Structure formats: structure tokens, C-alpha cells
Short mmCIF file of N, CA and C in Angstrom, two decimals:
data_model
loop_
_atom_site.label_atom_id
_atom_site.label_comp_id
_atom_site.label_asym_id
_atom_site.label_seq_id
_atom_site.Cartn_x
_atom_site.Cartn_y
_atom_site.Cartn_z
N MET A 1 11.36 -89.12 54.09
CA MET A 1 12.50 -89.64 54.44
C MET A 1 12.48 -90.86 55.51
N TYR A 2 12.98 -92.13 55.19
CA TYR A 2 13.18 -93.20 56.25
C TYR A 2 14.54 -93.45 56.50
N ILE A 3 14.85 -93.69 58.05
CA ILE A 3 16.03 -93.74 58.18
C ILE A 3 16.17 -95.32 58.96
N TYR A 4 16.88 -96.32 58.27
CA TYR A 4 16.72 -97.37 58.70
C TYR A 4 18.08 -97.70 59.53
N PRO A 5 18.14 -98.70 60.41
CA PRO A 5 19.28 -99.26 61.26
C PRO A 5 20.10 -99.88 60.35
N ASP A 6 21.47 -100.09 60.74
CA ASP A 6 22.30 -100.63 59.86
C ASP A 6 22.07 -102.11 59.85
N ASN A 7 21.55 -102.77 60.87
CA ASN A 7 21.15 -104.15 60.86
C ASN A 7 19.89 -104.35 60.92
N LEU A 8 19.12 -104.53 59.68
CA LEU A 8 17.75 -104.90 60.06
C LEU A 8 17.12 -106.06 60.81
N LYS A 9 18.23 -106.78 61.26
CA LYS A 9 17.92 -108.12 62.12
C LYS A 9 17.97 -107.96 63.38
N SER A 10 18.54 -106.72 63.76
CA SER A 10 18.57 -106.20 65.21
C SER A 10 17.60 -106.18 66.09
N LYS A 11 17.29 -106.47 67.48
CA LYS A 11 16.32 -106.33 68.26
C LYS A 11 15.88 -104.64 68.51
N ALA A 12 14.77 -104.47 68.79
CA ALA A 12 14.21 -103.01 69.04
C ALA A 12 14.81 -102.53 70.34
N THR A 13 15.36 -101.43 70.16
CA THR A 13 15.93 -100.90 71.58
C THR A 13 15.23 -99.42 71.62
N LEU A 14 15.19 -99.08 72.87
CA LEU A 14 14.69 -97.68 73.47
C LEU A 14 15.85 -97.37 74.46
N TRP A 15 16.54 -96.05 74.03
CA TRP A 15 17.42 -95.62 75.28
C TRP A 15 18.65 -96.81 75.43
N LEU A 16 18.73 -97.12 76.61
CA LEU A 16 19.74 -98.22 76.85
C LEU A 16 19.54 -99.87 76.80
N TRP A 17 17.84 -100.06 76.79
CA TRP A 17 17.42 -101.34 77.09
C TRP A 17 16.68 -101.68 75.68
N GLU A 18 16.40 -103.06 75.63
CA GLU A 18 15.86 -103.63 74.58
C GLU A 18 14.18 -103.39 74.90
N LEU A 19 13.46 -103.27 74.08
CA LEU A 19 12.02 -102.98 74.66
C LEU A 19 11.22 -104.21 75.49
N ARG A 20 11.78 -105.46 75.45
CA ARG A 20 11.41 -106.44 76.12
C ARG A 20 11.80 -106.25 77.81
N ASP A 21 12.99 -105.86 77.85
CA ASP A 21 13.58 -105.38 79.29
C ASP A 21 12.90 -104.02 79.84
N ILE A 22 12.49 -103.02 78.80
CA ILE A 22 11.65 -101.96 79.38
C ILE A 22 10.28 -102.64 79.97
N GLY A 23 9.57 -103.24 79.21
CA GLY A 23 8.50 -103.96 79.62
C GLY A 23 8.50 -104.89 81.00
N ILE A 24 9.42 -105.63 80.96
CA ILE A 24 9.90 -106.17 82.23
C ILE A 24 9.86 -105.40 83.42
N VAL A 25 10.86 -104.24 83.27
CA VAL A 25 10.99 -103.21 84.37
C VAL A 25 9.84 -102.60 84.64
N GLY A 26 8.91 -102.25 83.68
CA GLY A 26 7.89 -101.43 84.10
C GLY A 26 6.80 -102.03 84.80
N ILE A 27 6.60 -103.34 84.44
CA ILE A 27 5.71 -104.22 85.34
C ILE A 27 5.94 -104.60 86.42
N GLY A 28 7.75 -104.72 86.61
CA GLY A 28 8.22 -104.72 88.16
C GLY A 28 8.02 -103.59 88.87
N CYS A 29 7.99 -102.48 88.30
CA CYS A 29 7.98 -101.38 89.05
C CYS A 29 6.63 -100.94 89.49
N LEU A 30 5.53 -101.46 88.78
CA LEU A 30 4.41 -101.38 89.03
C LEU A 30 3.80 -102.30 90.47
N ILE A 31 4.27 -103.43 90.21
CA ILE A 31 4.27 -104.43 91.40
C ILE A 31 4.91 -103.90 92.73
N SER A 32 6.05 -103.50 92.28
CA SER A 32 7.08 -103.07 93.61
C SER A 32 6.24 -102.02 94.25
N VAL A 33 5.59 -101.00 93.66
CA VAL A 33 4.89 -99.97 94.06
C VAL A 33 3.76 -100.31 94.96
N PHE A 34 3.04 -101.42 94.34
CA PHE A 34 2.02 -101.80 94.83
C PHE A 34 2.17 -102.67 96.20
N ALA A 35 3.33 -103.60 96.24
CA ALA A 35 3.80 -104.28 97.15
C ALA A 35 4.36 -103.39 98.40
N LEU A 36 4.96 -101.98 97.84
CA LEU A 36 5.37 -101.04 99.08
C LEU A 36 4.18 -100.32 99.69
N ALA A 37 3.09 -100.10 98.97
CA ALA A 37 2.31 -99.46 99.30
C ALA A 37 1.36 -100.21 100.37
N GLN A 38 0.96 -101.27 99.92
CA GLN A 38 0.13 -102.41 100.46
C GLN A 38 0.86 -102.86 101.65
N LEU A 39 1.87 -103.46 101.51
CA LEU A 39 2.45 -104.56 102.65
C LEU A 39 3.86 -103.84 103.14
N GLY A 40 4.26 -102.67 102.88
CA GLY A 40 5.53 -102.29 103.28
C GLY A 40 6.76 -103.09 102.81
N PHE A 41 6.70 -103.70 101.77
CA PHE A 41 7.74 -104.67 101.39
C PHE A 41 8.72 -103.96 100.35
N ILE A 42 9.69 -103.89 100.54
CA ILE A 42 10.84 -102.94 99.86
C ILE A 42 11.69 -104.16 98.72
N LEU A 43 11.52 -105.46 99.11
CA LEU A 43 12.38 -106.31 98.27
C LEU A 43 12.21 -106.45 96.93
N PRO A 44 10.81 -106.26 96.37
CA PRO A 44 10.59 -106.20 94.85
C PRO A 44 11.20 -104.60 94.18
N ILE A 45 11.35 -103.85 94.87
CA ILE A 45 12.03 -102.69 94.21
C ILE A 45 13.55 -102.92 93.90
N VAL A 46 13.98 -103.58 95.14
CA VAL A 46 15.51 -104.02 94.89
C VAL A 46 15.57 -105.07 93.84
N PHE A 47 14.83 -106.04 93.50
CA PHE A 47 14.83 -106.83 92.39
C PHE A 47 14.81 -106.10 91.17
N THR A 48 13.88 -105.28 90.95
CA THR A 48 13.36 -104.55 89.90
C THR A 48 15.02 -103.36 89.39
N ALA A 49 15.32 -102.74 90.61
CA ALA A 49 16.39 -101.96 90.07
C ALA A 49 17.37 -102.69 89.65
N ALA A 50 17.90 -103.84 90.27
CA ALA A 50 19.07 -104.73 90.07
C ALA A 50 18.75 -105.09 88.65
N TYR A 51 17.51 -105.72 88.18
CA TYR A 51 17.35 -106.11 86.80
C TYR A 51 17.76 -105.02 85.73
N ALA A 52 17.18 -103.72 86.18
CA ALA A 52 17.09 -102.70 85.17
C ALA A 52 18.46 -102.27 85.14
N PHE A 53 19.65 -102.28 86.20
CA PHE A 53 21.01 -102.08 86.03
C PHE A 53 21.63 -103.01 85.16
N LEU A 54 21.26 -104.24 85.42
CA LEU A 54 22.22 -105.60 84.99
C LEU A 54 21.55 -105.79 83.14
N SER A 55 20.59 -105.12 83.01
CA SER A 55 20.02 -105.32 81.18
C SER A 55 20.37 -104.05 80.49
N ILE A 56 21.17 -103.03 80.98
CA ILE A 56 21.54 -102.11 80.23
C ILE A 56 22.38 -102.40 79.17
N ARG A 57 21.97 -102.15 77.99
CA ARG A 57 22.87 -102.75 76.78
C ARG A 57 23.80 -101.54 76.33
N ILE A 58 25.12 -102.18 76.16
CA ILE A 58 26.20 -101.26 75.60
C ILE A 58 26.79 -102.11 74.59
N GLU A 59 26.71 -101.67 73.51
CA GLU A 59 27.60 -102.49 72.00
C GLU A 59 26.68 -103.50 71.94
N ASP A 60 25.53 -103.80 72.27
CA ASP A 60 24.77 -105.04 72.03
C ASP A 60 25.13 -106.28 72.85
N THR A 61 25.86 -105.97 74.14
CA THR A 61 25.63 -106.62 75.04
C THR A 61 25.22 -106.31 76.74
N SER A 62 25.01 -107.11 77.39
CA SER A 62 24.71 -106.62 78.81
C SER A 62 25.38 -107.28 79.95
N ILE A 63 25.53 -106.78 81.16
CA ILE A 63 26.07 -107.64 81.91
C ILE A 63 25.03 -109.03 82.46
N LEU A 64 24.12 -108.99 82.10
CA LEU A 64 22.98 -110.05 82.46
C LEU A 64 23.20 -111.00 81.54
N ASP A 65 23.77 -110.67 80.11
CA ASP A 65 23.94 -111.77 79.18
C ASP A 65 25.61 -112.45 79.61
N PHE A 66 26.36 -111.46 80.14
CA PHE A 66 27.56 -112.12 80.49
C PHE A 66 27.59 -113.02 81.47
N ILE A 67 26.48 -112.73 82.58
CA ILE A 67 26.33 -113.73 83.63
C ILE A 67 25.77 -114.91 83.20
N ARG A 68 24.94 -114.96 82.24
CA ARG A 68 24.19 -115.99 81.68
C ARG A 68 24.95 -117.00 80.99
N TYR A 69 25.99 -116.08 80.32
CA TYR A 69 26.90 -117.17 79.41
C TYR A 69 28.16 -117.62 80.38
N ALA A 70 28.37 -117.01 81.37
CA ALA A 70 29.49 -117.41 82.42
C ALA A 70 28.83 -118.81 83.04
N LEU A 71 27.85 -118.48 83.53
CA LEU A 71 26.69 -119.53 84.36
C LEU A 71 26.71 -120.93 83.43
N GLN A 72 26.50 -120.67 82.16
CA GLN A 72 26.29 -121.85 81.18
C GLN A 72 27.78 -122.50 80.94
N PHE A 73 28.71 -121.65 80.97
CA PHE A 73 29.79 -122.22 80.54
C PHE A 73 30.65 -122.99 82.02
N PHE A 74 30.60 -122.23 82.91
CA PHE A 74 30.98 -122.99 84.15
C PHE A 74 30.08 -123.92 85.18
N VAL A 75 28.77 -123.97 84.83
CA VAL A 75 27.81 -124.53 85.81
C VAL A 75 27.12 -125.51 85.01
N LEU A 76 26.36 -125.07 83.81
CA LEU A 76 25.33 -125.51 83.42
C LEU A 76 25.59 -126.83 82.29
N ARG A 77 26.49 -126.40 81.50
CA ARG A 77 27.22 -127.29 80.18
C ARG A 77 28.28 -127.99 80.54
N GLN A 78 28.15 -129.28 80.23
CA GLN A 78 29.37 -130.23 80.49
C GLN A 78 30.34 -129.53 79.28
N GLN A 79 31.61 -129.52 79.87
CA GLN A 79 32.80 -129.23 79.09
C GLN A 79 33.41 -130.59 78.61
N THR A 80 33.76 -130.57 77.40
CA THR A 80 34.28 -131.67 76.70
C THR A 80 35.58 -131.41 75.77
N TYR A 81 36.56 -132.13 76.22
CA TYR A 81 37.90 -131.95 75.71
C TYR A 81 38.30 -133.00 74.67
N ASP A 82 38.69 -132.69 73.86
CA ASP A 82 39.38 -133.72 72.79
C ASP A 82 40.75 -133.74 72.57
#
């Protein structure tokens, strides 16, 4: 018996993240642990934890997506009015 998702074109997710985000967080954690152990530098852990929090997906959107959309709307794209 196979169970298919409702939308077959949706991205693969695991828990609350997309698989791409889990990979980025995993690699970030490895780099952060090495930086902390060898250099005593804690900043990579902060960036990794912030990215992990901002990339949590609820109802197919994340805080990071909202920040990207807002930045494009207010800063990066020219607004045209007809």
C-alpha cells in the first residue's frame, strides 16, 4: 500500500523543514561546531540557529520566505503604477 501526498508537485519535507533546509542546517552545524572547538568563535552557531528558526515551514510558507517577499516588494523591485 502506497500513500501519496495530496500535491505530487510539492517539495519534499521532513518535520517542519524542506530537505534542502535540513541539509543547510546540518552543514552549518558541522561548521559551527568546528569553529567553536578550534577557534572559540560562536557567531556561526548563532547564524545557523537563526536560519533554522526562520526556515520553519507552516502551511507551505516560512518566515524567511516572507522576509524575501517583503524585501523584493519594498527594496529590490521597482514599483509601477498605472
